[in-house]
Tab-separated table of C-alpha atoms in Angstrom:
chain	number	residue	atom	x	y	z
A	1	MET	CA	0.000	0.000	0.000
A	2	LYS	CA	1.470	3.227	-1.061
A	3	LYS	CA	1.344	5.662	1.808
A	4	LEU	CA	-0.369	8.952	1.354
A	5	PHE	CA	1.592	11.525	3.268
A	6	LEU	CA	1.901	15.192	3.790
A	7	ILE	CA	4.778	17.408	2.919
A	8	ILE	CA	4.719	20.843	4.417
A	9	LEU	CA	7.232	23.214	2.951
A	10	ILE	CA	7.891	26.876	3.325
A	11	THR	CA	9.479	28.228	0.158
A	12	PHE	CA	10.906	31.599	-0.500
A	13	ILE	CA	9.786	33.803	-3.375
A	14	PHE	CA	12.311	36.477	-4.131
A	15	PHE	CA	10.590	39.767	-4.777
A	16	ALA	CA	10.306	43.135	-3.078
A	17	PRO	CA	7.885	42.927	-0.142
A	18	VAL	CA	4.731	44.999	-0.478
A	19	LYS	CA	3.262	44.298	2.969
A	20	ALA	CA	4.511	44.371	6.530
A	21	SER	CA	6.225	41.154	7.619
A	22	HIS	CA	4.224	39.000	10.015
A	23	LEU	CA	4.054	35.343	8.915
A	24	MET	CA	5.858	32.764	11.047
A	25	GLY	CA	4.674	29.340	9.863
A	26	GLY	CA	1.690	27.184	9.123
A	27	GLU	CA	0.345	23.963	7.682
A	28	ILE	CA	-2.214	22.517	5.269
A	29	THR	CA	-3.975	19.279	6.236
A	30	TRP	CA	-7.089	17.369	5.212
A	31	THR	CA	-9.499	14.936	6.816
A	32	CYS	CA	-11.353	12.144	5.032
A	33	ILE	CA	-14.972	12.138	6.252
A	34	THR	CA	-15.893	8.604	7.364
A	35	ASN	CA	-18.601	9.420	9.917
A	36	PRO	CA	-21.963	10.759	8.628
A	37	ALA	CA	-22.169	12.938	11.748
A	38	ASN	CA	-19.192	14.937	10.422
A	39	GLY	CA	-20.561	15.532	6.924
A	40	PRO	CA	-20.951	13.728	3.604
A	41	VAL	CA	-18.997	10.470	3.800
A	42	GLY	CA	-16.250	10.184	1.202
A	43	LEU	CA	-15.473	13.905	0.911
A	44	TYR	CA	-12.546	15.887	2.322
A	45	ILE	CA	-12.357	18.808	4.737
A	46	PHE	CA	-9.232	20.947	4.348
A	47	THR	CA	-7.663	22.925	7.195
A	48	LEU	CA	-5.223	25.803	6.843
A	49	LYS	CA	-3.325	27.030	9.914
A	50	VAL	CA	-1.208	30.182	9.797
A	51	TYR	CA	0.881	31.629	12.633
A	52	ARG	CA	1.289	35.404	12.852
A	53	ASP	CA	3.738	37.590	14.743
A	54	CYS	CA	1.405	39.928	16.636
A	55	ASN	CA	3.824	42.801	16.082
A	56	GLY	CA	2.984	42.653	12.379
A	57	ILE	CA	-0.216	43.350	10.482
A	58	ALA	CA	-3.270	41.116	10.809
A	59	ILE	CA	-4.027	38.518	8.153
A	60	GLY	CA	-6.724	40.102	6.035
A	61	GLY	CA	-10.039	38.513	5.142
A	62	THR	CA	-12.114	35.740	6.679
A	63	THR	CA	-11.749	33.533	3.583
A	64	GLN	CA	-8.481	32.250	2.145
A	65	THR	CA	-7.889	30.290	-1.053
A	66	ILE	CA	-5.823	27.118	-1.372
A	67	ILE	CA	-4.526	26.641	-4.920
A	68	VAL	CA	-4.767	23.082	-6.270
A	69	HIS	CA	-2.097	22.074	-8.789
A	70	ASN	CA	-2.336	19.159	-11.280
A	71	ASN	CA	-6.102	18.746	-10.782
A	72	PRO	CA	-8.052	20.481	-13.579
A	73	LEU	CA	-11.409	19.606	-11.985
A	74	VAL	CA	-10.735	21.432	-8.694
A	75	PRO	CA	-8.385	24.399	-9.260
A	76	THR	CA	-9.032	26.078	-5.892
A	77	ILE	CA	-10.443	25.338	-2.437
A	78	ASN	CA	-11.863	28.135	-0.276
A	79	VAL	CA	-11.332	27.914	3.471
A	80	ASP	CA	-13.113	30.098	6.041
A	81	LEU	CA	-11.922	31.369	9.403
A	82	ILE	CA	-13.450	29.135	12.085
A	83	PRO	CA	-15.479	30.622	14.974
A	84	GLY	CA	-13.276	32.087	17.696
A	85	ALA	CA	-10.195	32.400	15.503
A	86	PRO	CA	-7.629	33.838	15.547
A	87	PHE	CA	-6.355	32.359	18.809
A	88	ASP	CA	-3.725	33.981	21.013
A	89	ILE	CA	-1.093	31.267	21.617
A	90	SER	CA	1.505	33.537	23.215
A	91	PRO	CA	3.569	31.743	25.888
A	92	LEU	CA	2.187	31.903	29.419
A	93	CYS	CA	4.356	33.841	31.866
A	94	ASP	CA	4.495	34.254	35.644
A	95	PRO	CA	4.774	38.040	36.047
A	96	VAL	CA	5.005	37.813	39.850
A	97	ASN	CA	7.922	35.394	40.146
A	98	SER	CA	9.688	36.066	36.865
A	99	GLY	CA	9.317	39.823	36.651
A	100	ASN	CA	8.365	39.449	32.989
A	101	PRO	CA	5.024	40.741	31.687
A	102	GLN	CA	2.473	38.304	30.302
A	103	MET	CA	2.778	38.198	26.527
A	104	SER	CA	-0.402	38.984	24.658
A	105	CYS	CA	-1.560	40.018	21.213
A	106	VAL	CA	-3.719	42.694	22.861
A	107	ASN	CA	-0.576	44.689	23.673
A	108	PRO	CA	1.962	42.898	21.478
A	109	GLN	CA	5.420	42.227	22.821
A	110	GLN	CA	8.168	40.332	21.048
A	111	GLY	CA	7.176	36.663	21.222
A	112	SER	CA	3.393	37.140	21.091
A	113	VAL	CA	1.769	34.933	18.445
A	114	GLU	CA	-1.683	34.348	16.941
A	115	GLU	CA	-2.963	31.165	15.291
A	116	TYR	CA	-5.390	31.575	12.391
A	117	VAL	CA	-7.406	28.427	11.593
A	118	TYR	CA	-9.435	28.107	8.396
A	119	GLN	CA	-11.576	25.161	7.252
A	120	SER	CA	-13.299	24.277	4.005
A	121	LEU	CA	-16.736	22.916	3.336
A	122	PRO	CA	-16.702	19.222	2.288
A	123	VAL	CA	-14.728	18.895	-0.961
A	124	ASN	CA	-15.098	16.281	-3.710
A	125	LEU	CA	-11.699	15.440	-5.219
A	126	ALA	CA	-12.561	13.115	-8.076
A	127	GLY	CA	-9.892	11.424	-10.161
A	128	ILE	CA	-6.545	9.748	-9.548
A	129	PRO	CA	-3.622	11.908	-8.403
A	130	PRO	CA	-0.628	11.756	-10.778
A	131	ALA	CA	2.595	10.110	-9.645
A	132	GLY	CA	3.844	13.499	-8.482
A	133	GLY	CA	0.659	14.085	-6.512
A	134	TRP	CA	-1.839	16.904	-6.253
A	135	HIS	CA	-0.144	19.959	-4.744
A	136	PHE	CA	-2.067	22.292	-2.438
A	137	THR	CA	-0.482	25.698	-1.809
A	138	TRP	CA	-1.246	28.934	0.005
A	139	ASP	CA	0.948	32.021	-0.179
A	140	ASP	CA	1.099	35.532	1.181
A	141	CYS	CA	3.658	38.158	2.093
A	142	CYS	CA	5.760	38.355	4.103
A	143	ARG	CA	7.959	36.228	6.321
A	144	ASN	CA	8.585	37.525	9.828
A	145	GLY	CA	11.229	40.232	9.851
A	146	ALA	CA	12.535	39.085	13.245
A	147	ILE	CA	13.745	35.646	12.116
A	148	THR	CA	17.469	34.887	12.047
A	149	ASN	CA	17.453	31.383	10.522
A	150	GLY	CA	16.374	32.266	6.990
A	151	PHE	CA	15.379	35.027	4.611
A	152	ALA	CA	13.087	37.563	6.274
A	153	ASN	CA	10.606	39.944	4.649
A	154	LEU	CA	10.127	37.722	1.600
A	155	GLY	CA	7.264	35.692	0.152
A	156	PHE	CA	5.765	32.889	2.222
A	157	THR	CA	4.278	29.664	0.815
A	158	LEU	CA	2.763	26.595	2.465
A	159	ARG	CA	2.554	23.389	0.426
A	160	ALA	CA	1.045	19.950	0.967
A	161	VAL	CA	1.013	17.014	-1.446
A	162	MET	CA	-1.579	14.256	-1.830
A	163	TYR	CA	-0.023	11.234	-3.527
A	164	PRO	CA	-2.003	8.429	-5.197
A	165	TYR	CA	-3.282	5.611	-3.012
A	166	SER	CA	-2.713	2.155	-4.486
A	167	ILE	CA	-4.168	-1.284	-3.836
A	168	LEU	CA	-2.081	-4.151	-5.230
A	169	GLY	CA	-0.227	-1.628	-7.340
A	170	VAL	CA	-3.379	-0.109	-8.842
A	171	PRO	CA	-3.886	3.643	-8.123
A	172	GLN	CA	-7.342	4.361	-6.722
A	173	ASN	CA	-9.780	7.179	-7.423
A	174	ALA	CA	-9.710	9.826	-4.688
A	175	ASN	CA	-13.525	9.892	-4.680
A	176	PRO	CA	-14.616	8.566	-2.279
A	177	CYS	CA	-11.715	9.662	-0.108
A	178	PHE	CA	-9.282	7.016	1.051
A	179	ASP	CA	-7.053	8.641	3.638
A	180	SER	CA	-6.534	11.677	5.854
A	181	SER	CA	-3.249	13.549	5.985
A	182	PRO	CA	-1.010	13.329	9.049
A	183	GLN	CA	-1.753	15.926	11.716
A	184	PHE	CA	0.448	17.873	14.136
A	185	THR	CA	-1.174	17.518	17.560
A	186	GLU	CA	1.342	19.669	19.462
A	187	GLN	CA	1.097	23.451	19.375
A	188	PRO	CA	4.265	25.116	18.083
A	189	LYS	CA	6.712	26.543	20.590
A	190	THR	CA	7.131	30.233	19.978
A	191	ILE	CA	9.897	31.094	22.441
A	192	ILE	CA	12.787	29.227	24.109
A	193	CYS	CA	15.606	30.208	26.471
A	194	ILE	CA	18.974	31.165	24.995
A	195	GLY	CA	21.813	28.874	26.044
A	196	TYR	CA	19.644	26.009	27.284
A	197	PRO	CA	19.196	22.647	25.533
A	198	PHE	CA	15.824	22.337	23.835
A	199	SER	CA	14.008	19.326	22.422
A	200	TYR	CA	10.678	19.547	20.643
A	201	SER	CA	8.367	17.070	18.928
A	202	HIS	CA	5.523	18.115	16.613
A	203	ASN	CA	3.756	14.964	17.863
A	204	ALA	CA	2.724	13.991	14.349
A	205	SER	CA	-0.049	11.414	14.158
A	206	ASP	CA	-2.064	9.749	11.421
A	207	PRO	CA	-5.785	8.990	11.815
A	208	GLU	CA	-5.408	5.736	9.851
A	209	LEU	CA	-2.290	4.770	11.860
A	210	ASP	CA	-0.104	4.784	8.753
A	211	SER	CA	3.639	4.892	9.352
A	212	LEU	CA	5.174	8.358	9.316
């Protein structure tokens, strides 16, 4: 069985920035609906998560568009901001014992972060993905200007790939859906202490228990 898996990649587009820098990371995932209580069985629900430096501008609009590559039947997927989003995921502080103020996006300090979560309506992806997969991308500008481990203030792209699912070597139609993408179940860490060892796991999991 050929494993369907997710590749999340931030790529850099080299052009002059036209917006304030604010984007820190994100992911594109999808869920195969198998329970009628969650919607039409056999369709997909796509989720886009974007993390924003609260010192930058807000992400505009309540609807974002995921571009679908290599699938002429479904060129785009619209995703809408879920109720309650964006969420303030700034690290919790102990102002009394540490002497440091609580970070918050209400009065942004360095290190304050928001999580934007968007979801689609159920999507029908008919057809068989090519060997190179269907690519799902979302892009905006610009990368966080405060980063030191890459190019700041440049274009920001998230990408996920859905590869064909095969049974006995025969690629299967993606309608009805056959698999969900892996998911990150751990929230990202937005701040760590300088000079101290640090270990972090995204805690990736797969609803179908496929190997990752």
